[in-house]
Coordinates of C-alpha atoms in Angstrom, one line a residue:
M1 CA 97.5 104.5 14.2
P2 CA 97.0 103.3 18.1
I3 CA 94.0 103.9 20.0
R4 CA 94.6 107.1 22.4
Q5 CA 92.5 109.3 24.7
L6 CA 91.7 112.6 23.2
S7 CA 92.5 115.8 25.1
E8 CA 89.7 117.8 26.8
T9 CA 90.1 120.7 24.4
M10 CA 89.7 118.5 21.5
I11 CA 86.8 116.9 23.1
N12 CA 85.1 120.3 23.5
Q13 CA 85.8 121.2 20.2
I14 CA 84.2 118.3 18.7
A15 CA 81.1 118.9 21.0
A16 CA 81.1 122.5 19.7
G17 CA 80.5 121.2 16.1
E18 CA 77.1 120.0 17.5
V19 CA 76.2 122.6 20.0
I20 CA 77.8 125.7 18.3
E21 CA 76.9 125.8 14.5
R22 CA 76.9 129.7 14.2
P23 CA 76.5 132.9 16.3
A24 CA 72.9 132.5 16.5
S25 CA 73.6 129.2 18.5
V26 CA 75.6 131.0 21.0
V27 CA 72.9 133.7 21.7
K28 CA 70.5 130.8 22.1
E29 CA 72.4 128.7 24.6
L30 CA 73.3 131.9 26.7
V31 CA 69.8 133.3 26.6
E32 CA 68.4 130.0 27.7
N33 CA 70.9 130.0 30.6
A34 CA 69.7 133.6 31.7
L35 CA 66.2 132.4 31.7
D36 CA 66.8 129.3 33.6
A37 CA 68.4 131.6 36.1
G38 CA 65.2 133.5 36.6
A39 CA 66.1 136.7 34.7
S40 CA 63.4 139.3 34.2
R41 CA 65.8 141.4 31.9
V42 CA 68.0 139.9 29.3
E43 CA 70.3 142.4 27.0
I44 CA 72.0 140.8 23.8
V45 CA 74.7 142.9 22.2
T46 CA 76.5 141.6 19.0
A47 CA 79.3 143.0 16.6
G48 CA 80.4 141.6 13.3
G49 CA 77.2 139.5 13.1
G50 CA 78.3 137.8 16.5
L51 CA 81.8 136.7 15.1
N52 CA 83.6 139.5 16.7
L53 CA 81.4 140.0 19.9
I54 CA 78.5 138.6 21.7
R55 CA 77.5 139.9 25.1
V56 CA 74.6 138.7 27.1
T57 CA 73.8 140.2 30.4
D58 CA 70.9 139.2 32.8
D59 CA 69.5 140.0 36.2
G60 CA 69.2 136.4 37.2
S61 CA 70.2 134.5 40.6
G62 CA 74.1 134.6 39.3
I63 CA 76.6 132.0 39.8
P64 CA 78.6 131.7 43.3
E65 CA 82.2 132.4 42.9
K66 CA 83.3 128.8 44.2
E67 CA 81.2 127.4 41.1
L68 CA 82.4 129.4 38.4
A69 CA 85.0 126.6 37.8
L70 CA 82.3 123.9 37.4
A71 CA 80.2 126.1 35.1
I72 CA 82.7 125.7 32.3
A73 CA 83.6 122.3 32.8
R74 CA 81.8 119.7 30.6
H75 CA 78.6 118.0 31.8
C76 CA 78.5 120.1 34.8
T77 CA 74.8 121.7 35.4
S78 CA 72.5 122.7 38.1
K79 CA 69.3 122.0 36.2
L80 CA 69.1 118.4 36.1
S81 CA 67.8 116.0 38.8
D82 CA 68.6 112.2 39.1
D83 CA 65.8 111.8 36.5
I84 CA 66.7 112.2 32.8
H85 CA 63.0 111.9 31.8
D86 CA 62.0 114.9 34.2
I87 CA 63.4 118.0 32.3
R88 CA 61.6 121.2 33.2
S89 CA 64.5 123.7 32.2
L90 CA 65.6 125.0 28.8
G91 CA 69.3 123.7 29.3
F92 CA 70.4 120.5 31.0
R93 CA 73.3 119.0 29.2
G94 CA 76.0 121.2 30.6
E95 CA 77.9 121.5 27.2
A96 CA 77.4 125.0 26.1
L97 CA 79.7 127.0 28.0
P98 CA 82.8 124.5 27.6
S99 CA 81.9 124.2 23.9
I100 CA 81.8 128.0 23.4
G101 CA 85.1 128.5 25.4
S102 CA 86.9 125.9 23.3
V103 CA 86.4 127.6 20.1
A104 CA 86.3 131.4 21.3
R105 CA 87.6 133.8 23.9
L106 CA 84.9 133.5 26.6
S107 CA 84.4 135.3 29.9
I108 CA 81.9 135.0 32.6
R109 CA 81.2 137.8 35.2
S110 CA 78.6 137.0 37.7
R111 CA 77.3 137.8 41.3
T112 CA 74.7 136.5 43.5
A113 CA 72.2 138.2 45.3
S114 CA 73.8 137.3 48.8
G115 CA 77.6 138.1 47.3
D116 CA 79.4 141.0 48.5
S117 CA 81.2 141.2 45.1
A118 CA 81.3 139.6 41.5
A119 CA 84.0 137.1 40.3
E120 CA 84.9 136.6 36.7
I121 CA 86.6 133.6 34.9
A122 CA 87.8 133.4 31.3
I123 CA 88.7 130.8 28.7
D124 CA 90.9 131.4 25.8
G125 CA 90.5 128.8 23.3
G126 CA 90.2 126.0 25.6
R127 CA 92.7 127.4 28.2
V128 CA 91.0 128.2 31.5
L129 CA 92.5 131.3 33.3
P130 CA 92.1 131.8 37.0
V131 CA 88.9 133.2 38.8
K132 CA 89.2 136.8 39.7
P133 CA 87.4 139.5 41.5
A134 CA 85.3 141.6 39.5
A135 CA 82.7 144.8 39.8
A136 CA 79.1 143.9 38.7
N137 CA 75.6 144.1 39.5
R138 CA 73.3 141.0 40.6
G139 CA 73.2 138.7 37.6
T140 CA 75.5 137.4 35.1
T141 CA 77.3 138.9 31.7
V142 CA 78.9 136.5 29.5
E143 CA 81.2 137.9 26.8
V144 CA 82.1 135.8 23.8
R145 CA 84.8 137.4 21.3
D146 CA 86.4 135.9 18.3
L147 CA 84.2 133.0 17.7
F148 CA 85.7 130.2 15.9
F149 CA 89.1 131.6 16.0
A150 CA 90.4 128.4 17.3
T151 CA 88.8 126.5 14.6
P152 CA 89.3 128.8 11.3
A153 CA 88.0 126.0 9.3
R154 CA 84.5 126.6 10.6
L155 CA 84.7 130.4 9.7
K156 CA 84.7 129.5 5.9
F157 CA 81.0 128.1 6.4
M158 CA 79.7 131.4 8.0
K159 CA 77.5 133.6 6.1
G160 CA 77.7 137.3 5.7
E161 CA 77.2 139.7 8.8
R162 CA 73.5 140.5 7.6
A163 CA 72.4 136.9 7.6
E164 CA 74.1 136.1 10.7
S165 CA 72.4 139.1 12.4
S166 CA 69.1 138.0 11.0
A167 CA 69.6 134.4 12.3
T168 CA 70.3 135.8 15.8
S169 CA 67.3 138.3 15.9
D170 CA 65.0 135.2 14.8
V171 CA 66.6 133.3 17.6
V172 CA 65.7 136.1 20.1
K173 CA 62.1 136.6 18.7
R174 CA 61.4 132.9 18.8
I175 CA 62.5 132.7 22.6
A176 CA 60.9 135.7 23.5
I177 CA 57.5 134.7 22.5
A178 CA 57.6 131.9 25.2
F179 CA 58.8 134.3 28.0
P180 CA 56.3 137.5 27.8
A181 CA 57.2 138.6 31.4
V182 CA 60.8 139.0 30.3
R183 CA 62.3 142.2 28.8
F184 CA 64.4 141.6 25.9
T185 CA 66.8 144.0 23.9
L186 CA 69.1 143.1 20.9
A187 CA 71.4 145.7 19.8
G188 CA 74.9 146.4 18.1
P189 CA 76.5 148.4 15.6
D190 CA 75.9 146.2 12.6
R191 CA 71.9 146.1 13.3
S192 CA 69.3 148.4 14.5
T193 CA 67.9 148.0 18.3
L194 CA 65.4 145.2 18.8
E195 CA 63.4 146.0 22.0
L196 CA 60.7 143.7 23.4
P197 CA 59.1 145.3 26.5
A198 CA 57.9 142.7 29.1
T199 CA 54.3 142.2 29.2
D200 CA 52.6 139.6 31.6
D201 CA 52.1 135.8 31.5
T202 CA 48.4 135.9 30.8
P203 CA 46.5 135.3 27.5
E204 CA 46.4 138.9 26.7
G205 CA 50.0 139.5 27.6
R206 CA 51.3 136.6 25.4
L207 CA 49.3 138.0 22.5
A208 CA 50.8 141.2 23.3
R209 CA 54.1 139.9 22.9
V210 CA 53.3 138.0 19.9
A211 CA 52.1 141.4 18.1
Q212 CA 55.7 142.6 19.2
V213 CA 57.4 140.0 17.3
M214 CA 54.9 139.4 14.3
G215 CA 53.6 142.9 13.9
K216 CA 50.5 144.6 15.0
D217 CA 48.3 142.8 12.2
F218 CA 48.6 139.5 13.5
P219 CA 46.2 139.8 16.6
D220 CA 43.4 141.2 14.1
N221 CA 43.8 138.3 11.7
A222 CA 44.3 135.4 14.3
I223 CA 42.0 132.9 16.1
A224 CA 42.5 131.6 19.2
I225 CA 43.3 127.8 19.9
D226 CA 42.6 126.1 23.3
A227 CA 42.2 122.2 23.3
A228 CA 43.3 119.3 25.3
R229 CA 43.2 115.5 24.7
E230 CA 44.5 112.9 27.1
G231 CA 46.9 115.0 29.0
V232 CA 48.2 117.2 26.3
H233 CA 47.2 120.9 26.2
L234 CA 47.4 123.0 23.1
A235 CA 47.0 126.8 23.1
G236 CA 48.1 129.8 21.0
H237 CA 46.8 131.5 17.9
V238 CA 46.8 130.8 14.0
S239 CA 45.9 133.1 11.2
I240 CA 42.7 133.2 9.2
P241 CA 43.0 131.3 5.8
S242 CA 43.4 134.7 4.1
Y243 CA 46.2 135.9 6.0
T244 CA 49.3 134.1 4.8
R245 CA 53.1 134.3 4.3
A246 CA 55.4 133.2 1.5
N247 CA 57.5 131.0 3.6
A248 CA 56.9 128.9 7.1
L249 CA 59.3 131.2 9.0
Q250 CA 56.3 132.6 10.8
Q251 CA 55.4 129.3 12.3
Y252 CA 56.4 129.2 16.0
A253 CA 56.1 125.9 18.0
Y254 CA 56.7 125.3 21.8
V255 CA 56.7 122.2 23.8
N256 CA 56.6 122.8 27.7
G257 CA 58.1 126.4 26.7
R258 CA 60.9 125.2 24.7
P259 CA 61.0 126.5 21.2
V260 CA 61.3 123.6 18.7
R261 CA 61.3 123.0 14.9
D262 CA 59.5 119.6 14.7
K263 CA 58.7 118.1 11.4
L264 CA 55.6 116.4 13.0
I265 CA 54.1 119.8 14.4
A266 CA 55.0 121.3 11.0
G267 CA 53.3 118.6 9.2
A268 CA 50.2 119.0 11.4
I269 CA 49.7 122.6 10.8
R270 CA 50.0 121.7 7.0
G271 CA 47.5 119.1 7.2
A272 CA 45.2 121.5 9.0
F273 CA 45.1 124.2 6.5
A274 CA 45.5 121.8 3.6
D275 CA 42.3 122.8 1.6
V276 CA 42.0 126.5 2.5
L277 CA 45.6 127.6 1.6
P278 CA 47.5 127.6 -1.9
R279 CA 50.5 125.2 -2.1
D280 CA 52.9 128.0 -2.1
R281 CA 51.4 130.0 0.9
H282 CA 51.7 129.2 4.6
A283 CA 49.8 130.0 7.8
V284 CA 51.1 132.3 10.6
T285 CA 51.0 130.3 13.9
V286 CA 52.0 130.4 17.3
L287 CA 51.3 127.1 19.3
F288 CA 52.3 125.9 22.7
L289 CA 52.2 122.2 23.6
T290 CA 52.1 121.5 27.4
L291 CA 52.5 117.8 28.2
D292 CA 54.1 115.6 30.9
P293 CA 57.9 115.9 30.5
G294 CA 58.0 112.2 30.6
T295 CA 56.0 111.7 27.5
V296 CA 58.5 113.8 25.4
D297 CA 62.1 113.3 24.7
V298 CA 64.0 116.7 24.3
N299 CA 67.4 114.9 24.4
V300 CA 67.4 114.0 20.9
H301 CA 70.2 116.3 19.6
P302 CA 72.6 118.5 21.6
A303 CA 71.0 121.6 20.0
K304 CA 67.5 120.5 21.7
A305 CA 65.6 122.0 18.8
D306 CA 64.1 118.4 17.9
V307 CA 61.8 116.5 20.1
R308 CA 60.2 112.9 20.0
F309 CA 56.8 112.4 21.4
R310 CA 55.7 109.1 23.0
D311 CA 52.3 109.2 21.1
P312 CA 53.0 111.3 18.0
G313 CA 49.6 110.1 16.6
L314 CA 48.0 111.9 19.8
V315 CA 49.8 115.1 19.3
R316 CA 49.2 115.4 15.5
G317 CA 45.5 114.7 15.9
L318 CA 45.2 117.1 18.7
I319 CA 46.7 119.7 16.5
V320 CA 44.8 119.2 13.2
G321 CA 41.6 118.8 15.0
A322 CA 42.1 121.8 17.1
I323 CA 43.1 124.2 14.2
R324 CA 40.1 123.0 11.9
E325 CA 37.8 123.3 14.8
A326 CA 38.9 126.8 15.5
L327 CA 38.6 127.7 11.7
A328 CA 35.2 126.3 11.4
G329 CA 34.0 128.1 14.6
A330 CA 35.6 131.4 13.6
G331 CA 33.0 132.2 10.8
I332 CA 33.8 134.1 7.9
R333 CA 36.5 136.8 8.2
A334 CA 38.5 138.8 5.6
A335 CA 42.2 139.6 6.3
T336 CA 42.5 143.3 7.5
T337 CA 45.5 143.5 5.1
G338 CA 43.2 143.0 2.0
A339 CA 41.5 146.3 2.4
A340 CA 44.9 147.9 3.0
G341 CA 46.1 146.7 -0.3
M342 CA 43.0 147.6 -1.9
M343 CA 43.5 151.1 -0.7
A344 CA 47.0 151.3 -1.8
A345 CA 45.9 150.4 -5.3
F346 CA 43.5 153.3 -5.6
R347 CA 46.4 155.8 -4.8
P348 CA 47.9 157.5 -7.9
G349 CA 50.8 155.4 -9.2
A350 CA 50.1 152.3 -7.0
A351 CA 50.7 148.9 -8.4
P352 CA 47.4 147.0 -9.3
Y353 CA 46.0 145.2 -6.4
S354 CA 46.5 141.5 -6.8
H355 CA 46.9 138.2 -4.4
A356 CA 49.5 135.9 -4.8
G357 CA 48.1 133.2 -7.1
P358 CA 48.7 129.3 -7.2
A359 CA 52.1 127.8 -7.6
N360 CA 53.5 127.0 -10.7
G361 CA 51.7 123.9 -12.0
H362 CA 48.3 124.7 -10.8
R363 CA 45.9 126.3 -13.6
S364 CA 45.0 129.8 -13.3
Y365 CA 41.6 131.1 -12.4
E366 CA 40.8 132.0 -15.9
A367 CA 41.5 128.4 -16.9
A368 CA 39.3 127.1 -14.2
Y369 CA 36.3 129.5 -15.2
H370 CA 36.1 128.2 -18.6
A371 CA 37.3 124.6 -18.2
S372 CA 34.0 123.2 -18.7
G373 CA 32.2 125.8 -20.7
S374 CA 29.6 128.2 -19.3
G375 CA 27.2 125.4 -18.2
G376 CA 29.7 124.2 -15.5
F377 CA 30.3 120.8 -14.4
D378 CA 28.0 118.2 -15.9
P379 CA 27.8 114.9 -14.2
L380 CA 26.0 113.2 -17.3
R381 CA 29.1 114.0 -19.3
S382 CA 31.6 112.8 -16.7
A383 CA 33.2 109.5 -16.5
Q384 CA 32.2 109.3 -13.1
R385 CA 28.6 108.4 -12.5
P386 CA 26.4 110.4 -10.2
L387 CA 25.8 107.5 -7.8
D388 CA 29.4 106.8 -7.4
M389 CA 29.8 110.6 -5.9
G390 CA 27.3 110.0 -3.2
Y391 CA 24.3 111.8 -4.6
A392 CA 20.8 110.2 -4.6
E393 CA 19.3 112.4 -7.3
P394 CA 20.1 111.9 -11.0
R395 CA 21.7 115.5 -11.1
P396 CA 23.6 116.6 -8.4
R397 CA 23.0 119.9 -6.8
S398 CA 25.8 122.2 -7.4
N399 CA 25.9 123.8 -4.2
G400 CA 25.0 123.3 -0.3
F401 CA 22.0 125.7 -0.7
A402 CA 18.6 125.1 0.9
E403 CA 16.0 124.0 -1.6
N404 CA 14.3 127.3 -2.1
E405 CA 17.5 129.2 -2.4
Q406 CA 18.8 126.5 -5.1
A407 CA 15.8 127.3 -7.2
A408 CA 17.0 130.6 -7.7
F409 CA 20.0 129.2 -9.6
D410 CA 18.0 126.6 -11.5
T411 CA 15.1 128.6 -12.9
G412 CA 14.6 131.3 -15.8
P413 CA 17.1 133.2 -17.7
L414 CA 19.2 135.3 -15.1
A415 CA 19.1 139.0 -15.6
S416 CA 22.0 141.4 -14.8
A417 CA 21.6 143.1 -11.5
D418 CA 24.3 146.0 -12.7
A419 CA 21.8 148.7 -13.0
R420 CA 19.5 147.5 -10.3
A421 CA 16.5 148.3 -12.4
G422 CA 13.2 147.3 -10.9
V423 CA 14.9 145.5 -8.0
A424 CA 13.4 146.3 -4.5
E425 CA 15.7 147.8 -1.9
P426 CA 17.1 144.9 0.4
A427 CA 15.7 144.7 4.0
E428 CA 17.4 146.6 6.4
A429 CA 18.0 143.5 8.5
L430 CA 20.5 142.3 5.7
L431 CA 22.8 145.3 6.3
G432 CA 23.6 143.9 9.8
M433 CA 24.8 140.5 8.5
V434 CA 28.5 139.9 7.9
L435 CA 28.4 140.3 4.3
G436 CA 25.4 142.6 4.2
A437 CA 23.0 143.0 1.4
A438 CA 23.8 142.5 -2.6
R439 CA 23.6 145.8 -4.4
A440 CA 25.0 145.0 -7.8
Q441 CA 26.9 142.7 -10.0
V442 CA 29.7 144.1 -12.0
H443 CA 31.7 142.8 -14.6
E444 CA 29.4 139.5 -14.5
N445 CA 31.6 138.1 -11.9
Y446 CA 31.8 140.4 -8.6
I447 CA 28.9 140.9 -6.1
V448 CA 29.3 144.4 -4.5
A449 CA 27.4 144.2 -1.1
Q450 CA 26.9 146.8 1.6
T451 CA 27.0 146.5 5.5
R452 CA 26.4 149.2 8.2
D453 CA 29.8 150.1 8.2
S454 CA 31.7 148.7 5.2
L455 CA 31.7 147.8 1.5
V456 CA 32.1 144.2 0.4
I457 CA 33.3 142.7 -3.0
V458 CA 32.8 139.1 -3.5
D459 CA 34.1 136.8 -6.3
Q460 CA 31.0 134.9 -7.1
H461 CA 33.1 131.9 -8.7
A462 CA 35.6 131.7 -5.9
A463 CA 32.9 131.9 -3.3
H464 CA 30.7 129.3 -4.9
E465 CA 33.4 127.1 -5.4
R466 CA 34.1 126.8 -1.7
L467 CA 30.5 126.2 -1.0
V468 CA 30.4 123.3 -3.4
Y469 CA 33.4 121.9 -2.2
E470 CA 32.2 122.0 1.4
A471 CA 28.9 120.2 0.5
L472 CA 30.7 117.6 -1.5
K473 CA 33.3 117.0 1.3
N474 CA 30.4 116.6 3.7
A475 CA 28.8 114.1 1.5
L476 CA 32.0 112.1 1.0
H477 CA 32.8 111.8 4.5
A478 CA 29.4 111.3 6.0
R479 CA 29.3 107.5 4.9
A480 CA 31.8 105.1 3.6
V481 CA 33.4 106.2 0.3
P482 CA 32.1 104.1 -2.6
S483 CA 34.7 101.5 -3.8
Q484 CA 35.4 99.4 -7.2
M485 CA 36.1 95.8 -7.0
L486 CA 39.5 94.9 -8.7
L487 CA 39.0 92.1 -11.3
L488 CA 42.5 90.8 -9.9
P489 CA 43.8 91.7 -6.5
E490 CA 46.8 94.0 -6.6
I491 CA 49.8 92.3 -4.7
V492 CA 52.0 95.0 -3.1
D493 CA 55.4 93.8 -1.7
L494 CA 56.5 95.8 1.2
P495 CA 59.0 95.5 4.2
E496 CA 57.3 93.5 7.0
D497 CA 56.8 96.5 9.4
D498 CA 55.1 98.5 6.6
A499 CA 52.5 95.6 5.8
E500 CA 51.8 95.3 9.5
R501 CA 51.0 98.9 9.8
L502 CA 48.6 98.9 6.8
A503 CA 46.9 95.7 8.2
M504 CA 46.4 97.6 11.5
H505 CA 44.8 100.5 9.7
S506 CA 42.9 98.3 7.3
D507 CA 39.4 99.3 9.0
T508 CA 39.9 103.0 8.6
L509 CA 41.2 102.4 5.0
A510 CA 38.0 100.5 4.0
K511 CA 36.0 103.6 5.1
F512 CA 37.9 105.5 2.3
G513 CA 37.1 102.6 -0.1
L514 CA 40.6 101.1 0.0
G515 CA 40.1 97.4 0.9
L516 CA 43.3 95.5 1.5
E517 CA 44.4 92.4 3.6
R518 CA 47.6 90.5 4.7
F519 CA 49.1 88.4 1.9
G520 CA 51.7 86.4 3.4
P521 CA 54.9 87.9 4.9
G522 CA 55.8 91.2 3.7
A523 CA 53.0 91.8 1.1
V524 CA 49.5 93.2 1.2
A525 CA 46.6 92.3 -1.2
V526 CA 44.3 95.3 -2.6
R527 CA 41.0 94.0 -3.4
E528 CA 39.3 97.4 -3.7
T529 CA 40.0 101.1 -4.5
P530 CA 37.9 104.2 -4.1
S531 CA 35.7 104.9 -7.0
M532 CA 36.4 108.4 -7.1
L533 CA 40.1 107.5 -7.9
G534 CA 39.1 105.8 -11.3
E535 CA 42.1 103.9 -12.7
T536 CA 45.0 104.7 -10.1
N537 CA 48.5 103.6 -9.4
V538 CA 47.8 101.1 -6.5
Q539 CA 51.2 100.1 -6.0
Q540 CA 52.2 103.9 -5.4
L541 CA 49.1 104.8 -3.5
V542 CA 49.8 101.8 -0.8
R543 CA 53.5 102.7 -0.5
D544 CA 52.7 106.4 0.1
L545 CA 50.1 105.3 2.9
A546 CA 52.8 102.9 4.2
D547 CA 55.3 105.9 4.6
E548 CA 52.7 108.3 6.2
I549 CA 51.6 105.7 8.8
A550 CA 55.4 105.1 9.5
D551 CA 55.8 108.9 10.0
N552 CA 52.7 110.4 11.4
D553 CA 50.4 107.2 12.3
T554 CA 47.7 108.5 10.0
V555 CA 45.9 107.8 6.6
E556 CA 45.6 111.4 5.6
T557 CA 47.2 110.7 2.2
L558 CA 44.2 109.1 0.8
K559 CA 41.8 111.5 2.3
E560 CA 43.8 114.2 0.7
R561 CA 43.5 112.6 -2.8
L562 CA 39.9 112.3 -2.4
D563 CA 39.6 116.1 -1.3
R564 CA 41.5 117.2 -4.3
I565 CA 39.0 115.3 -6.6
A566 CA 36.2 116.9 -4.8
A567 CA 37.9 120.3 -5.2
T568 CA 38.3 119.8 -9.0
M569 CA 34.4 118.7 -9.1
A570 CA 33.6 121.9 -7.2
C571 CA 35.6 124.0 -9.5
H572 CA 33.8 122.7 -12.5
G573 CA 30.2 122.7 -10.6
S574 CA 30.4 126.3 -9.5
V575 CA 28.7 129.5 -10.7
R576 CA 30.7 130.4 -14.0
S577 CA 32.4 133.7 -14.1
G578 CA 30.3 135.8 -16.4
R579 CA 27.0 134.4 -15.3
L580 CA 24.4 137.0 -14.7
L581 CA 22.5 136.7 -11.2
K582 CA 19.6 138.0 -9.8
A583 CA 19.4 140.0 -6.4
E584 CA 18.0 137.2 -4.7
E585 CA 20.7 134.7 -6.2
M586 CA 23.4 137.1 -5.0
N587 CA 21.9 137.3 -1.5
A588 CA 21.4 133.7 -1.2
L589 CA 25.1 133.3 -2.1
L590 CA 26.1 135.5 0.7
R591 CA 24.0 133.9 3.4
Q592 CA 25.4 130.5 2.5
M593 CA 29.0 132.0 2.7
E594 CA 28.2 133.1 6.1
A595 CA 27.0 129.7 7.2
T596 CA 30.0 127.7 5.6
P597 CA 33.1 127.2 7.5
G598 CA 36.2 128.3 5.5
S599 CA 34.3 130.2 2.9
G600 CA 36.7 133.3 3.2
T601 CA 38.9 131.4 0.6
C602 CA 38.2 129.3 -2.2
N603 CA 39.9 125.9 -2.9
H604 CA 42.9 127.4 -4.3
G605 CA 43.7 129.5 -1.2
R606 CA 42.5 132.8 -2.9
P607 CA 40.1 135.2 -0.8
T608 CA 36.6 135.1 -1.9
Y609 CA 35.7 138.5 -0.7
I610 CA 37.4 141.9 0.2
E611 CA 36.0 144.1 3.0
L612 CA 36.6 147.8 2.7
K613 CA 35.6 149.8 5.8
L614 CA 33.5 153.2 5.4
A615 CA 36.3 154.9 7.3
D616 CA 38.8 153.8 4.7
I617 CA 36.9 155.0 2.0
E618 CA 36.5 158.3 3.5
R619 CA 40.2 158.6 3.9
L620 CA 40.7 157.9 0.2
F621 CA 38.3 161.0 -0.5
G622 CA 40.0 163.0 2.2
R623 CA 37.1 163.3 4.5
R624 CA 39.2 161.8 7.5

């Protein structure tokens, strides 16, 4: 077949395959055009999941009549200057309208502020109709009917109306978060109306918009983020560790106001929450990255959902560091939804109160409680010597308590505090603490404490497990990790680029106990491995590190492996379920929880305590 020039319609239909994937893609492109035009109100109407009708109306600046023909031509745009690296608008490629018009019936009716009347232009499956006068208010109305009628094969890949409507709603919500001063409405006969009133472009206004989209519970369970490094600014909110979701759909990320789905940002969020969430739970986040447009490439794909950073390591490090610092500085907090679930459990006929446990493949709490017997973790019975774990004493402390508080766990037979017989009333000052004063121990595992306005129930094993874990991590990362010399160096063959990357990070890897060096072209020699790993697959470890450095320019894989070992040791070394505690022991545990970052959840991501407000208790008894 001879080489020939494709027709303009065929070119547009090919482009539509990349730009217009489903009705939600059309809504995204049209709403972004409205926002670029300075709209303060955007109304979206759909029918048939968006396949039958999509209508987007705005009150923006409008399109002059003489430019309507250009607006539907490929690669015609008013948003791009001569510098492709200085992109400050949501759209810039000039492909959306001609792509939509090539596969659907498209009409554009627009009027500028200075125009005496409106004008309208239409495209029917790629066939352009002449411009004609119309009646309209200031702004633009774009109507798309019979989407993909010109490419019927694409219709076979569409999902049901409900799924398409849900995808459209998600797109509108994702964009609306970045533009709190704009009023959005989404309506149609196939779905209930979504209305997001305008707030204002202040931190309070942005949080109010987030609450409109994500629910009123999120602000009460969120921590503010505000950090900057080398010209990159990060702001937004992340949920506390005890407030999670079963998927990552409520993780919103924006780069210079543009909604993105970037794997680097998603990976950084996972890394920041790595040791405070179960593997099958996800944090809720809204993060805004602001940086010089010249340092980020948004022209990676026609859909503009992917971006590339000039310095990905800087961006990832900023996100991970800012979130971890915020979590540490937020103190101990319980999710407000925990009390709601607990109250629901008390009502007649309610399902038992429970929290999502670890994913399949992770042992249960019951198994963890009894894994090493009632005595807990004993380093003298362990294959790992205490000296290798960073302890100076022959026997390690089982927690991070002060010496006088630790003594309470090490001395004498422990008596139950269930009946509080002979126990002095706690000092009034303890009631003002976050976790209050211990009142009792029930079922030999749960500490019941009282504050001035609430009742607190603490899982003693889960809480102490977190404290031991944090103490172990601090000891682990306070100095170089002990390493063990290999009798014979392990030679790992790698691509030349991977070997070079590992060599560049050799000093950092040495701090974690992994000693390696170049061994000719395309290979590295591993001479030392971290003692805590024991016998390990050196080949796989080095290849995993090389892959991570290639993706993120970090060596978090090795650190995470060491942290997982510390978590296992903490689980064995913690106060066992079924151990009786004295009142002073319980109060010592509560005080240490208040002083330890992340102690609201255990190493497995389960909550360590639940707080029930006095007002909630009174409602249970009909007193309110």
